[in-house]
mmCIF file of C-alpha atoms in Angstrom:
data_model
loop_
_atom_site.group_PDB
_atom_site.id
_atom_site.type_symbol
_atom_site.label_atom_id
_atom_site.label_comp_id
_atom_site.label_asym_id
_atom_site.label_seq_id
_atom_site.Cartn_x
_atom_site.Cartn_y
_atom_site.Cartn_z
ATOM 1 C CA UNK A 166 14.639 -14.924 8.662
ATOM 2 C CA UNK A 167 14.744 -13.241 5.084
ATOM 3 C CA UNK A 168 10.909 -12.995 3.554
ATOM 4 C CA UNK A 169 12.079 -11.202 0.587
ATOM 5 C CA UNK A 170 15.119 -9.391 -0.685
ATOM 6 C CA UNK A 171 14.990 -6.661 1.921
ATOM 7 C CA UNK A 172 11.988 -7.543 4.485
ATOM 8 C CA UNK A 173 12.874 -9.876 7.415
ATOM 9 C CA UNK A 174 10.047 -11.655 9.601
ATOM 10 C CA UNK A 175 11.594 -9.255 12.151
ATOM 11 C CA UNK A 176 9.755 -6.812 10.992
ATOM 12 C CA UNK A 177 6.709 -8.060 11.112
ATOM 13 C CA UNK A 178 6.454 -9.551 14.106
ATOM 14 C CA UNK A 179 4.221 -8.612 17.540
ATOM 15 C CA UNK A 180 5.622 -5.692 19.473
ATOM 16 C CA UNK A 181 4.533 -7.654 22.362
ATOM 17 C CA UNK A 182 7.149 -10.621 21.989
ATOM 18 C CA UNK A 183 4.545 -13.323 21.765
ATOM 19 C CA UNK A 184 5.022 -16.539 19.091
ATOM 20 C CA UNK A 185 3.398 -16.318 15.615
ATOM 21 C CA UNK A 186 0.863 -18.255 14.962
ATOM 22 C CA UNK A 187 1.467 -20.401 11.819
ATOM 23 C CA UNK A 188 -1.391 -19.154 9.775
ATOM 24 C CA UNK A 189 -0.486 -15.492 10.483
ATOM 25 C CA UNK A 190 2.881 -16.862 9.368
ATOM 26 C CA UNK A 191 1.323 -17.730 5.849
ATOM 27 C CA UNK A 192 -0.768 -14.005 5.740
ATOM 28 C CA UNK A 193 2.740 -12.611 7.125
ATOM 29 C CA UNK A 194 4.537 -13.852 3.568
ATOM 30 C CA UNK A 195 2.034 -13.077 1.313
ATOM 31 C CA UNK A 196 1.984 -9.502 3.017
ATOM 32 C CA UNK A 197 5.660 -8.846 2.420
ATOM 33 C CA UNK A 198 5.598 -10.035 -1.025
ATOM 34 C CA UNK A 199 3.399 -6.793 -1.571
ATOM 35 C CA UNK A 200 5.745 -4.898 0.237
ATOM 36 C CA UNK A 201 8.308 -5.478 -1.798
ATOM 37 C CA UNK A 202 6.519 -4.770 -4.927
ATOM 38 C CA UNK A 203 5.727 -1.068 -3.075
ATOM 39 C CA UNK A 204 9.240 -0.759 -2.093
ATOM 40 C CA UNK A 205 10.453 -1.667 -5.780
ATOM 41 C CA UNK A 206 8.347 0.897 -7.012
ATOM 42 C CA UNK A 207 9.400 3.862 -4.743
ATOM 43 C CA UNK A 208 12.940 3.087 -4.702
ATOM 44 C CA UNK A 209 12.687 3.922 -0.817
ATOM 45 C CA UNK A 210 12.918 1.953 2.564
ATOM 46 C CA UNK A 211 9.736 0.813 3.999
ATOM 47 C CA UNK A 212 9.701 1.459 7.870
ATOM 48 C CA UNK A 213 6.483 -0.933 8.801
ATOM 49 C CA UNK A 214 5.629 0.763 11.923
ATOM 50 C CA UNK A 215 3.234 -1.963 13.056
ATOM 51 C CA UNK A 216 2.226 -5.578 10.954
ATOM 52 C CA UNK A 217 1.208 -8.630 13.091
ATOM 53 C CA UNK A 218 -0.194 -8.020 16.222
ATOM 54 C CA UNK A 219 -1.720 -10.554 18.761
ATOM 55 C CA UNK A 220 -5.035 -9.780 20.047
ATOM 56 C CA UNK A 221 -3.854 -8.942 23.364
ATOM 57 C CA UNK A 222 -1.469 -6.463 22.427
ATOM 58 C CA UNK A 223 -3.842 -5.293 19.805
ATOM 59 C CA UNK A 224 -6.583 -4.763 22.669
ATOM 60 C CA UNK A 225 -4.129 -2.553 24.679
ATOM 61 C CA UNK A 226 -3.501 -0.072 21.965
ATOM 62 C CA UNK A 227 -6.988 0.528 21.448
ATOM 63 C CA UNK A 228 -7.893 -1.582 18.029
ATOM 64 C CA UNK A 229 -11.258 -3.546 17.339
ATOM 65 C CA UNK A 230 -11.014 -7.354 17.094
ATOM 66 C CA UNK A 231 -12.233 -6.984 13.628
ATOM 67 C CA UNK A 232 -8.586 -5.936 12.540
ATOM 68 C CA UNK A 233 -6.568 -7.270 9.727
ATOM 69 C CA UNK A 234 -3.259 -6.642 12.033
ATOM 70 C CA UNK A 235 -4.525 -10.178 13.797
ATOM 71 C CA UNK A 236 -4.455 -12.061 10.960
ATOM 72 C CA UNK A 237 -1.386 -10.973 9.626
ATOM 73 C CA UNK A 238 -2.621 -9.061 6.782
ATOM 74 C CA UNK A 239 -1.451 -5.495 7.339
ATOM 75 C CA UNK A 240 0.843 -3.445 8.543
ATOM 76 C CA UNK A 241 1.106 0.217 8.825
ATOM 77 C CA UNK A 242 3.519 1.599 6.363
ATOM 78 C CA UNK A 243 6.124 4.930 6.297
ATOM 79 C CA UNK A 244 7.833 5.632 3.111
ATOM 80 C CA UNK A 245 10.932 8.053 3.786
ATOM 81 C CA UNK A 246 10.701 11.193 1.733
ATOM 82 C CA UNK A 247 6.721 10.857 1.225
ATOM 83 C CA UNK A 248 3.948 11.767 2.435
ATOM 84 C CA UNK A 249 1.293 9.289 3.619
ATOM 85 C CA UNK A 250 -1.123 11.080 1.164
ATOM 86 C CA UNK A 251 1.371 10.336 -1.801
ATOM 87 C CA UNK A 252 2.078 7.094 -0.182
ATOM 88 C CA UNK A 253 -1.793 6.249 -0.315
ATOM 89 C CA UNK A 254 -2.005 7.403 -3.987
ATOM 90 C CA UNK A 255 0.598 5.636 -5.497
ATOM 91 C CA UNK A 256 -0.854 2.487 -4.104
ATOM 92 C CA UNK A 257 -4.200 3.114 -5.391
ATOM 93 C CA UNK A 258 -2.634 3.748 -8.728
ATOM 94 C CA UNK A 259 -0.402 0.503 -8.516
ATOM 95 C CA UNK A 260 -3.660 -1.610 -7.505
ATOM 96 C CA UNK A 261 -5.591 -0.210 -9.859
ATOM 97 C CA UNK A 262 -3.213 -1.462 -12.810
ATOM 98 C CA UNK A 263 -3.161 -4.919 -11.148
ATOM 99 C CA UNK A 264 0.139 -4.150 -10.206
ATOM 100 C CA UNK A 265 -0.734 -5.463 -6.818
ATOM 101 C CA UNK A 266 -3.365 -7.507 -4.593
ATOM 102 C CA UNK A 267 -4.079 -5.136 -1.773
ATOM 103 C CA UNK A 268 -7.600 -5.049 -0.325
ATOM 104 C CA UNK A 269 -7.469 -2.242 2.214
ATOM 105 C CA UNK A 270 -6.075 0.880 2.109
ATOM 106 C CA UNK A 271 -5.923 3.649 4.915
ATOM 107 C CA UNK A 272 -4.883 7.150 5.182
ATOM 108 C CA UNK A 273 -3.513 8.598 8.499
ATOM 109 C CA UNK A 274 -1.911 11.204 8.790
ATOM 110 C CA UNK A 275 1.417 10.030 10.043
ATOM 111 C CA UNK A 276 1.163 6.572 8.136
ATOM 112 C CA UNK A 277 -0.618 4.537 5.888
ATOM 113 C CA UNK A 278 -2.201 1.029 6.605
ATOM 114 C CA UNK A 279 -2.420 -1.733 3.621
ATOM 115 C CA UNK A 280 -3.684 -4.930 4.018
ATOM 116 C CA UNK A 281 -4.201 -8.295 1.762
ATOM 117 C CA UNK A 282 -7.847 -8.658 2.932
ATOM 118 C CA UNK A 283 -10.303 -10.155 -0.061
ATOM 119 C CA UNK A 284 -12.526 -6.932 -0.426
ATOM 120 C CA UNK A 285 -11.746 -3.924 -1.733
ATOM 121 C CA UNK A 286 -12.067 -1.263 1.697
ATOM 122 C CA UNK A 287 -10.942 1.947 1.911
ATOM 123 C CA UNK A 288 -10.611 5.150 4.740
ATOM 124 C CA UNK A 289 -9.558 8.213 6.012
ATOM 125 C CA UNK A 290 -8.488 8.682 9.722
ATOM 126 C CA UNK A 291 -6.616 11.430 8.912
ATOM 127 C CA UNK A 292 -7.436 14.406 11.179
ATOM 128 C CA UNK A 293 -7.140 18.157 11.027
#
Protein backbone atom coordinates (compact mmCIF):
# COMPACT_ATOMS: atom_id res chain seq x y z
CA UNK A 1 0.00 0.00 0.00
CA UNK A 2 1.23 3.53 -1.29
CA UNK A 3 1.39 6.19 1.87
CA UNK A 4 2.78 8.82 -0.26
CA UNK A 5 4.35 9.27 -3.65
CA UNK A 6 7.38 7.14 -2.90
CA UNK A 7 6.89 5.56 0.79
CA UNK A 8 4.90 2.27 0.98
CA UNK A 9 3.48 0.89 4.45
CA UNK A 10 6.13 -1.74 3.61
CA UNK A 11 8.46 0.18 4.85
CA UNK A 12 7.31 0.88 7.86
CA UNK A 13 6.20 -2.03 9.10
CA UNK A 14 7.61 -4.48 12.22
CA UNK A 15 10.70 -6.43 11.29
CA UNK A 16 9.14 -9.03 13.33
CA UNK A 17 6.08 -9.81 10.91
CA UNK A 18 3.44 -9.08 13.49
CA UNK A 19 -0.09 -7.04 12.42
CA UNK A 20 -0.25 -3.23 12.89
CA UNK A 21 -2.18 -2.04 15.22
CA UNK A 22 -4.71 0.52 13.82
CA UNK A 23 -3.64 3.47 15.84
CA UNK A 24 0.05 2.91 14.96
CA UNK A 25 -1.53 2.77 11.51
CA UNK A 26 -2.78 6.49 11.97
CA UNK A 27 0.96 7.64 13.69
CA UNK A 28 2.42 5.39 10.70
CA UNK A 29 0.71 8.06 7.98
CA UNK A 30 1.27 11.05 9.62
CA UNK A 31 5.03 9.84 9.97
CA UNK A 32 5.51 9.33 6.25
CA UNK A 33 3.92 12.48 5.34
CA UNK A 34 7.12 14.02 7.06
CA UNK A 35 9.16 11.79 5.26
CA UNK A 36 8.27 12.86 2.24
CA UNK A 37 8.64 16.44 2.94
CA UNK A 38 12.56 15.33 4.03
CA UNK A 39 12.90 13.35 0.97
CA UNK A 40 11.52 16.36 -1.25
CA UNK A 41 13.97 18.45 0.22
CA UNK A 42 17.16 16.30 -0.27
CA UNK A 43 16.30 15.08 -3.58
CA UNK A 44 17.60 11.58 -2.21
CA UNK A 45 16.05 8.10 -1.27
CA UNK A 46 15.18 7.61 2.26
CA UNK A 47 16.29 4.03 3.43
CA UNK A 48 14.11 3.90 6.92
CA UNK A 49 16.20 1.39 8.58
CA UNK A 50 13.69 0.77 11.37
CA UNK A 51 9.88 2.68 11.91
CA UNK A 52 7.13 0.65 13.72
CA UNK A 53 8.15 -1.80 15.97
CA UNK A 54 5.99 -4.00 18.35
CA UNK A 55 7.00 -4.10 21.85
CA UNK A 56 8.20 -7.51 21.68
CA UNK A 57 10.48 -7.10 18.98
CA UNK A 58 11.39 -3.77 20.36
CA UNK A 59 12.33 -5.56 23.81
CA UNK A 60 14.70 -7.99 21.95
CA UNK A 61 16.82 -5.35 20.37
CA UNK A 62 17.44 -3.72 23.49
CA UNK A 63 14.96 -0.43 23.44
CA UNK A 64 13.02 1.05 26.55
CA UNK A 65 9.20 0.80 26.48
CA UNK A 66 9.18 4.49 26.56
CA UNK A 67 9.99 4.50 22.70
CA UNK A 68 8.28 6.39 20.00
CA UNK A 69 9.09 3.25 17.52
CA UNK A 70 5.83 1.60 19.48
CA UNK A 71 3.62 4.06 18.67
CA UNK A 72 4.46 4.48 15.28
CA UNK A 73 6.04 7.75 15.47
CA UNK A 74 9.62 7.25 14.30
CA UNK A 75 11.74 5.62 12.36
CA UNK A 76 15.40 5.66 11.97
CA UNK A 77 16.41 7.39 8.84
CA UNK A 78 19.64 7.00 6.14
CA UNK A 79 19.90 9.56 3.50
CA UNK A 80 22.31 8.22 0.61
CA UNK A 81 25.18 10.56 0.01
CA UNK A 82 24.89 12.24 3.66
CA UNK A 83 26.01 12.06 6.60
CA UNK A 84 23.76 11.49 9.64
CA UNK A 85 25.31 14.75 11.08
CA UNK A 86 24.15 16.70 7.85
CA UNK A 87 21.11 14.61 7.87
CA UNK A 88 20.35 15.84 11.56
CA UNK A 89 21.06 19.50 10.57
CA UNK A 90 19.05 19.93 7.75
CA UNK A 91 16.14 18.73 9.75
CA UNK A 92 16.69 21.05 12.50
CA UNK A 93 16.87 23.78 9.95
CA UNK A 94 13.62 22.54 8.10
CA UNK A 95 11.73 22.37 11.63
CA UNK A 96 12.89 25.34 12.67
CA UNK A 97 11.23 27.26 9.58
CA UNK A 98 8.00 25.30 10.26
CA UNK A 99 8.79 23.47 7.36
CA UNK A 100 7.92 20.40 9.30
CA UNK A 101 6.23 18.90 12.61
CA UNK A 102 8.94 16.71 14.00
CA UNK A 103 9.29 16.44 17.78
CA UNK A 104 12.38 14.30 18.26
CA UNK A 105 15.43 14.30 16.71
CA UNK A 106 18.51 11.90 17.24
CA UNK A 107 21.99 11.70 16.12
CA UNK A 108 23.80 8.30 15.74
CA UNK A 109 26.37 7.81 14.14
CA UNK A 110 25.27 5.47 11.44
CA UNK A 111 21.62 6.98 11.31
CA UNK A 112 19.37 9.43 12.44
CA UNK A 113 16.02 8.87 14.39
CA UNK A 114 12.92 11.46 13.86
CA UNK A 115 9.83 11.14 15.38
CA UNK A 116 6.23 13.07 15.39
CA UNK A 117 6.11 13.06 19.23
CA UNK A 118 4.33 16.48 20.75
CA UNK A 119 7.54 17.86 22.55
CA UNK A 120 10.35 19.18 21.22
CA UNK A 121 13.41 16.32 22.41
CA UNK A 122 16.59 16.11 21.20
CA UNK A 123 20.10 13.68 21.55
CA UNK A 124 23.27 12.48 20.75
CA UNK A 125 24.16 8.70 20.84
CA UNK A 126 26.74 9.18 18.64
CA UNK A 127 29.99 7.61 19.92
CA UNK A 128 33.68 8.06 19.36
Amino acid sequence: MKLTENFSLSEFECRCGCKMPKDVFENIKLLAIQLQEIRDCFNARIMINSAYRCVKHNSSIGSNNSSQHILGKAADIVIGGNSPDEVADKIESMIEDKELSLGGLGRYNTFTHIDIRSNRSRWDNRTV
